[in-house]
Tab-separated table of C-alpha atoms and ligand atoms in Angstrom:
chain	number	residue	atom	x	y	z
G	1	MET	CA	27.022	-29.596	3.342
G	2	ALA	CA	25.430	-29.359	-0.109
G	3	GLU	CA	27.007	-31.728	-2.663
G	4	ARG	CA	25.677	-30.027	-5.757
G	5	THR	CA	24.900	-26.537	-6.959
G	6	ALA	CA	21.899	-25.398	-8.986
G	7	LEU	CA	21.496	-22.122	-10.838
G	8	VAL	CA	17.842	-21.004	-10.744
G	9	THR	CA	16.649	-18.136	-12.942
G	10	GLY	CA	13.504	-16.202	-12.089
G	11	ALA	CA	14.389	-16.769	-8.445
G	12	ALA	CA	12.839	-13.602	-7.022
G	13	SER	CA	9.191	-14.552	-7.460
G	14	GLY	CA	6.595	-17.247	-7.965
G	15	ILE	CA	7.766	-20.690	-9.117
G	16	GLY	CA	11.466	-19.775	-9.073
G	17	ALA	CA	11.251	-18.484	-5.496
G	18	ALA	CA	9.406	-21.653	-4.455
G	19	LEU	CA	12.143	-23.754	-6.080
G	20	VAL	CA	14.858	-21.811	-4.247
G	21	GLY	CA	12.933	-22.578	-1.057
G	22	LEU	CA	12.814	-26.331	-1.782
G	23	LEU	CA	16.293	-27.097	-3.076
G	24	PRO	CA	18.487	-26.625	0.050
G	25	ASP	CA	16.510	-29.306	1.930
G	26	ALA	CA	17.117	-31.643	-1.026
G	27	GLY	CA	20.891	-31.194	-0.680
G	28	TRP	CA	21.449	-28.367	-3.115
G	29	ARG	CA	23.390	-25.161	-2.827
G	30	VAL	CA	21.554	-22.544	-4.897
G	31	LEU	CA	22.683	-19.681	-7.098
G	32	ALA	CA	19.503	-17.628	-7.316
G	33	LEU	CA	19.408	-15.366	-10.381
G	34	ASP	CA	16.953	-12.594	-11.130
G	35	ARG	CA	16.917	-8.990	-12.287
G	36	ALA	CA	14.855	-8.249	-9.162
G	37	PRO	CA	16.259	-8.608	-5.630
G	38	VAL	CA	16.221	-12.151	-4.222
G	39	PRO	CA	15.885	-12.489	-0.423
G	40	ALA	CA	18.970	-13.884	1.344
G	41	ALA	CA	18.687	-17.425	2.761
G	42	PRO	CA	21.014	-20.181	4.000
G	43	ASP	CA	22.705	-22.114	1.144
G	44	VAL	CA	21.446	-19.486	-1.318
G	45	GLU	CA	23.723	-17.031	-3.112
G	46	THR	CA	22.071	-14.345	-5.213
G	47	LEU	CA	23.091	-13.171	-8.673
G	48	THR	CA	21.608	-10.019	-10.197
G	49	CYS	CA	21.260	-10.324	-13.974
G	50	ASP	CA	18.973	-8.949	-16.664
G	51	LEU	CA	18.589	-11.921	-19.000
G	52	THR	CA	17.932	-9.654	-22.008
G	53	ASP	CA	21.528	-8.350	-21.754
G	54	PRO	CA	24.026	-10.728	-23.437
G	55	ALA	CA	26.988	-9.212	-21.568
G	56	GLN	CA	25.345	-9.834	-18.203
G	57	VAL	CA	24.468	-13.410	-19.190
G	58	ALA	CA	28.043	-14.042	-20.376
G	59	ALA	CA	29.350	-12.728	-17.044
G	60	VAL	CA	27.071	-15.142	-15.181
G	61	VAL	CA	28.267	-18.056	-17.338
G	62	ALA	CA	31.892	-17.195	-16.553
G	63	ARG	CA	31.080	-16.780	-12.852
G	64	VAL	CA	29.224	-20.101	-12.383
G	65	ARG	CA	31.044	-22.331	-14.879
G	66	ASP	CA	33.231	-24.166	-12.359
G	67	GLU	CA	30.633	-24.776	-9.683
G	68	VAL	CA	27.199	-25.287	-11.191
G	69	SER	CA	25.919	-28.807	-11.877
G	70	ALA	CA	22.299	-27.991	-12.767
G	71	VAL	CA	20.316	-25.127	-14.257
G	72	ALA	CA	16.598	-24.440	-13.892
G	73	HIS	CA	15.509	-21.764	-16.350
G	74	VAL	CA	12.320	-20.589	-14.679
G	75	ALA	CA	12.373	-16.887	-15.611
G	76	GLY	CA	9.714	-15.953	-18.107
G	77	VAL	CA	8.044	-12.893	-19.561
G	78	PRO	CA	4.308	-12.826	-20.392
G	79	GLY	CA	2.592	-11.688	-23.577
G	80	THR	CA	1.902	-8.230	-22.144
G	81	ALA	CA	5.583	-7.451	-22.884
G	82	PRO	CA	6.846	-6.657	-26.398
G	83	ALA	CA	7.307	-9.769	-28.545
G	84	SER	CA	11.063	-9.182	-28.827
G	85	THR	CA	11.432	-9.188	-25.017
G	86	VAL	CA	9.299	-12.321	-24.688
G	87	LEU	CA	11.490	-14.200	-27.169
G	88	ALA	CA	14.709	-12.804	-25.677
G	89	VAL	CA	13.992	-13.980	-22.124
G	90	ASN	CA	11.949	-17.122	-22.729
G	91	VAL	CA	14.086	-18.616	-25.520
G	92	LEU	CA	17.327	-16.818	-26.355
G	93	ALA	CA	18.416	-16.301	-22.718
G	94	ALA	CA	17.901	-19.993	-21.973
G	95	ARG	CA	20.205	-20.928	-24.838
G	96	ARG	CA	22.801	-18.261	-24.001
G	97	LEU	CA	22.948	-19.374	-20.402
G	98	ILE	CA	22.782	-23.137	-20.793
G	99	GLU	CA	24.551	-24.001	-24.072
G	100	PRO	CA	28.033	-22.857	-22.919
G	101	LEU	CA	27.648	-24.933	-19.729
G	102	LEU	CA	26.327	-28.142	-21.282
G	103	GLY	CA	29.693	-29.905	-21.206
G	104	THR	CA	29.793	-29.840	-17.404
G	105	LEU	CA	26.114	-29.880	-16.359
G	106	ASP	CA	24.355	-32.961	-14.983
G	107	SER	CA	20.835	-31.664	-15.503
G	108	VAL	CA	18.724	-28.842	-16.892
G	109	VAL	CA	15.039	-28.059	-16.478
G	110	THR	CA	13.279	-25.408	-18.527
G	111	VAL	CA	9.888	-24.066	-17.502
G	112	ALA	CA	7.613	-23.833	-20.535
G	113	SER	CA	3.777	-23.726	-20.417
G	114	VAL	CA	0.636	-25.424	-21.655
G	115	ALA	CA	0.263	-22.181	-23.659
G	116	GLN	CA	2.654	-23.842	-26.143
G	117	TYR	CA	-0.373	-25.735	-27.535
G	118	ARG	CA	-1.906	-22.458	-28.705
G	119	SER	CA	0.982	-21.810	-31.100
G	120	PRO	CA	0.348	-23.028	-34.668
G	121	GLU	CA	3.998	-22.627	-35.688
G	122	PRO	CA	5.526	-25.663	-37.433
G	123	ASP	CA	8.931	-27.109	-36.581
G	124	ASP	CA	10.787	-25.305	-39.358
G	125	VAL	CA	9.607	-21.900	-38.111
G	126	LEU	CA	10.535	-22.860	-34.538
G	127	ASP	CA	13.950	-23.969	-35.769
G	128	GLU	CA	14.458	-20.573	-37.443
G	129	LEU	CA	13.667	-18.971	-34.086
G	130	LEU	CA	16.065	-21.316	-32.306
G	131	ALA	CA	18.811	-20.349	-34.750
G	132	CYS	CA	18.597	-16.672	-33.690
G	133	GLY	CA	21.799	-15.616	-31.948
G	134	ASP	CA	20.995	-12.056	-30.905
G	135	ALA	CA	18.302	-9.388	-30.655
G	136	ALA	CA	18.761	-8.340	-34.306
G	137	ASP	CA	18.133	-11.946	-35.409
G	138	LEU	CA	14.973	-11.998	-33.271
G	139	ASP	CA	13.764	-8.771	-34.922
G	140	ARG	CA	14.369	-10.271	-38.376
G	141	TRP	CA	12.512	-13.457	-37.341
G	142	LEU	CA	9.606	-11.306	-36.094
G	143	ALA	CA	9.585	-9.383	-39.401
G	144	ARG	CA	9.258	-12.688	-41.291
G	145	HIS	CA	6.816	-14.210	-38.775
G	146	PRO	CA	4.809	-11.381	-37.154
G	147	HIS	CA	3.766	-12.235	-33.590
G	148	ALA	CA	2.063	-9.913	-31.108
G	149	GLY	CA	3.055	-10.381	-27.449
G	150	PRO	CA	0.565	-13.171	-26.518
G	151	ALA	CA	1.297	-15.175	-29.686
G	152	ALA	CA	5.016	-14.652	-29.087
G	153	TYR	CA	4.566	-16.085	-25.581
G	154	ASP	CA	2.842	-19.222	-26.897
G	155	THR	CA	5.459	-19.729	-29.626
G	156	SER	CA	8.342	-18.994	-27.230
G	157	LYS	CA	7.224	-21.833	-24.982
G	158	LYS	CA	6.729	-24.219	-27.926
G	159	ALA	CA	10.242	-23.361	-29.138
G	160	LEU	CA	11.681	-23.759	-25.635
G	161	VAL	CA	10.249	-27.266	-25.385
G	162	ARG	CA	11.602	-28.133	-28.843
G	163	TRP	CA	15.049	-26.824	-27.894
G	164	THR	CA	14.959	-28.787	-24.631
G	165	ARG	CA	13.981	-32.038	-26.358
G	166	LEU	CA	16.431	-31.692	-29.272
G	167	THR	CA	19.309	-30.677	-26.998
G	168	ALA	CA	18.527	-33.643	-24.743
G	169	GLY	CA	18.628	-35.909	-27.781
G	170	ARG	CA	21.998	-34.491	-28.822
G	171	HIS	CA	23.518	-35.064	-25.356
G	172	ILE	CA	22.512	-38.607	-24.503
G	173	GLY	CA	25.054	-39.717	-21.916
G	174	GLY	CA	25.685	-36.093	-20.893
G	175	ALA	CA	23.444	-33.479	-19.339
G	176	ARG	CA	19.820	-34.533	-18.844
G	177	LEU	CA	17.452	-31.874	-20.156
G	178	ASN	CA	13.727	-31.851	-19.440
G	179	ALA	CA	10.913	-29.310	-19.519
G	180	VAL	CA	8.001	-28.665	-17.175
G	181	SER	CA	4.827	-27.144	-18.581
G	182	PRO	CA	2.552	-25.599	-15.968
G	183	GLY	CA	-1.061	-24.631	-16.431
G	184	PRO	CA	-2.165	-21.432	-14.676
G	185	VAL	CA	-0.410	-20.963	-11.311
G	186	GLU	CA	-1.142	-18.377	-8.602
G	187	THR	CA	1.858	-16.078	-9.093
G	188	PRO	CA	2.222	-12.395	-10.077
G	189	ILE	CA	2.496	-13.317	-13.788
G	190	LEU	CA	-1.101	-14.634	-13.759
G	191	ARG	CA	-2.393	-11.042	-13.751
G	192	ASP	CA	-0.547	-10.460	-17.031
G	193	PHE	CA	-1.932	-13.703	-18.476
G	194	ARG	CA	-5.458	-12.488	-17.655
G	195	THR	CA	-4.704	-9.424	-19.765
G	196	SER	CA	-2.806	-11.116	-22.608
G	197	MET	CA	-4.741	-14.415	-22.895
G	198	GLY	CA	-8.136	-13.173	-21.686
G	199	GLU	CA	-10.037	-13.634	-18.409
G	200	ALA	CA	-12.279	-16.292	-19.941
G	201	ASP	CA	-9.442	-18.670	-20.891
G	202	ILE	CA	-7.808	-18.441	-17.474
G	203	ASP	CA	-11.148	-18.921	-15.665
G	204	ARG	CA	-12.046	-21.883	-17.918
G	205	ALA	CA	-8.773	-23.577	-16.990
G	206	ALA	CA	-9.510	-23.202	-13.252
G	207	ALA	CA	-13.077	-24.436	-13.778
G	208	ALA	CA	-11.804	-27.533	-15.622
G	209	VAL	CA	-9.494	-28.652	-12.789
G	210	GLY	CA	-11.023	-26.977	-9.719
G	211	ARG	CA	-8.407	-24.303	-9.020
G	212	HIS	CA	-5.137	-22.806	-10.191
G	213	GLY	CA	-1.847	-24.447	-9.279
G	214	ARG	CA	0.420	-23.328	-6.451
G	215	PRO	CA	4.065	-22.345	-7.084
G	216	ASP	CA	5.354	-25.121	-4.785
G	217	GLU	CA	3.452	-27.759	-6.806
G	218	VAL	CA	5.357	-26.774	-9.945
G	219	ALA	CA	8.644	-26.267	-8.083
G	220	ALA	CA	8.438	-29.836	-6.713
G	221	ALA	CA	8.269	-31.230	-10.258
G	222	VAL	CA	11.215	-29.070	-11.330
G	223	ALA	CA	13.242	-30.187	-8.291
G	224	PHE	CA	12.493	-33.843	-9.057
G	225	LEU	CA	13.601	-33.566	-12.692
G	226	LEU	CA	16.686	-31.602	-11.673
G	227	GLY	CA	17.877	-34.223	-9.186
G	228	PRO	CA	19.317	-37.756	-9.301
G	229	SER	CA	15.930	-39.457	-8.729
G	230	ALA	CA	15.117	-38.546	-12.344
G	231	SER	CA	18.318	-40.137	-13.671
G	232	TRP	CA	16.517	-42.106	-16.436
G	233	ILE	CA	14.315	-39.235	-17.627
G	234	ARG	CA	15.581	-37.258	-20.616
G	235	GLY	CA	13.929	-34.981	-23.125
G	236	VAL	CA	10.425	-35.045	-21.652
G	237	ASP	CA	8.006	-32.159	-21.264
G	238	LEU	CA	6.104	-32.820	-18.028
G	239	PRO	CA	2.703	-31.096	-17.796
G	240	VAL	CA	2.015	-29.867	-14.238
G	241	GLU	CA	-1.525	-28.574	-14.566
G	242	GLY	CA	-3.864	-30.543	-12.307
G	243	GLY	CA	-5.045	-32.663	-15.235
G	244	LEU	CA	-6.021	-29.774	-17.519
G	245	LEU	CA	-4.903	-31.571	-20.685
G	246	ALA	CA	-6.674	-34.770	-19.590
G	247	ALA	CA	-9.857	-32.825	-18.784
G	248	ARG	CA	-9.758	-31.178	-22.216
G	249	ALA	CA	-9.243	-34.567	-23.887
G	250	ALA	CA	-12.151	-36.053	-21.940
G	251	ALA	CA	-14.384	-33.096	-22.846
G	252	ALA	CA	-13.441	-33.426	-26.524
G	253	ALA	CA	-14.141	-37.180	-26.455
G	254	ALA	CA	-17.529	-36.563	-24.801
G	255	ALA	CA	-18.370	-33.981	-27.466
G	256	VAL	CA	-17.582	-36.530	-30.207
G	257	VAL	CA	-19.842	-39.101	-28.541
G	258	VAL	CA	-22.723	-36.603	-28.178
G	259	ASN	CA	-22.447	-35.412	-31.778
Y	301	LIG	P1	6.695	-14.553	-11.817
Y	301	LIG	O1	6.323	-13.318	-12.544
Y	301	LIG	O2	6.284	-14.703	-10.391
Y	301	LIG	O3	8.276	-14.775	-11.897
Y	301	LIG	C1	9.009	-14.537	-13.064
Y	301	LIG	C2	10.399	-14.098	-12.651
Y	301	LIG	O4	11.193	-13.937	-13.834
Y	301	LIG	C3	10.404	-12.755	-11.909
Y	301	LIG	O5	11.100	-12.868	-10.682
Y	301	LIG	C4	11.106	-11.834	-12.874
Y	301	LIG	O6	11.851	-10.797	-12.248
Y	301	LIG	C5	11.999	-12.807	-13.643
Y	301	LIG	N1	12.427	-12.215	-14.897
Y	301	LIG	C6	11.626	-11.743	-15.898
Y	301	LIG	N2	12.367	-11.162	-16.840
Y	301	LIG	C7	13.663	-11.263	-16.438
Y	301	LIG	C8	14.896	-10.827	-16.996
Y	301	LIG	N3	14.957	-10.127	-18.138
Y	301	LIG	N4	16.027	-11.110	-16.333
Y	301	LIG	C9	15.988	-11.786	-15.140
Y	301	LIG	N5	14.857	-12.209	-14.578
Y	301	LIG	C10	13.710	-11.935	-15.208
Y	301	LIG	O7	6.095	-15.730	-12.668
Y	301	LIG	P2	6.058	-17.328	-12.437
Y	301	LIG	O8	4.668	-17.750	-12.484
Y	301	LIG	O9	6.886	-17.733	-11.303
Y	301	LIG	O10	6.719	-17.798	-13.792
Y	301	LIG	C11	7.801	-18.715	-13.826
Y	301	LIG	C12	7.765	-19.408	-15.173
Y	301	LIG	O11	6.588	-20.201	-15.264
Y	301	LIG	C13	7.745	-18.472	-16.374
Y	301	LIG	O12	8.637	-18.975	-17.357
Y	301	LIG	C14	6.312	-18.540	-16.855
Y	301	LIG	O13	6.206	-18.298	-18.230
Y	301	LIG	C15	5.971	-19.976	-16.504
Y	301	LIG	N6	4.557	-20.243	-16.388
Y	301	LIG	C16	3.814	-19.629	-15.414
Y	301	LIG	C17	2.458	-19.894	-15.329
Y	301	LIG	C18	1.600	-19.199	-14.315
Y	301	LIG	O14	0.359	-19.241	-14.461
Y	301	LIG	N7	2.151	-18.582	-13.277
Y	301	LIG	C19	1.795	-20.819	-16.244
Y	301	LIG	C20	2.673	-21.431	-17.206
Y	301	LIG	C21	3.997	-21.142	-17.266
């Protein structure tokens, strides 16, 4: 019998689906949320919700409030979507879903991306984004800080990591919040990244570390941070990218030596 219950968003595909596959064996009951259908499985209950719709998110919060002890916000929208949708799902939905539950949650994991390092936005601009409470606020933020879809994706993930870290820092002793930042992973969203970020960037990342990641390799890191084995880990952003950041650092250091 599962002792704890995790809400997983983005559960119908890719990393979220892999996480839903892992958690029951680790003692979790799972509430698997997506706008797309999620296959039925033992210890998994499905919730249909479009995360861009505040009423649907509020209904989910009310529905899960008394039973959920952890949330993994895995759902994400790539830069091929309009910037307002990217920000709504990747940032605003995370806050709408998680903030009302923080008083009773043990742990939260958000899935960001190494794409965050492409965003030049400083903390004060990210904080303005994190202060947006609805779609109209996001539109006003976009009017002040124009972002096309791909740039919005990069900035959304940078803001999501900042929110995760700051919220963790504000809840020491309460819910543990951590982020996971994957490099490219073989899931359906990778096709969109090839379009929005460019074939060359995605291929360079695979060349640097030998291949793309697998969904289960990212899901395992999320499951670890979500569970009690990570009890002393708060406010970190864990890269899960086969050493991509290390390879880039080594290449940059070699270039300095050569020049
Ligand atoms: P995926 O496309 O396989 O899964 C994304 C899921 O999010 C889908 O099931 C989709 O239906 C759901 N979703 C999107 N918009 C939604 C909405 N409005 N309401 C409810 N659900 C919605 O992609 P993948 O790879 O599993 O992505 C998971 C997370 O990992 C995303 O946050 C993505 O940004 C991040 N990521 C993925 C990388 C990759 O190369 N696959 C690299 C870095 C980060």
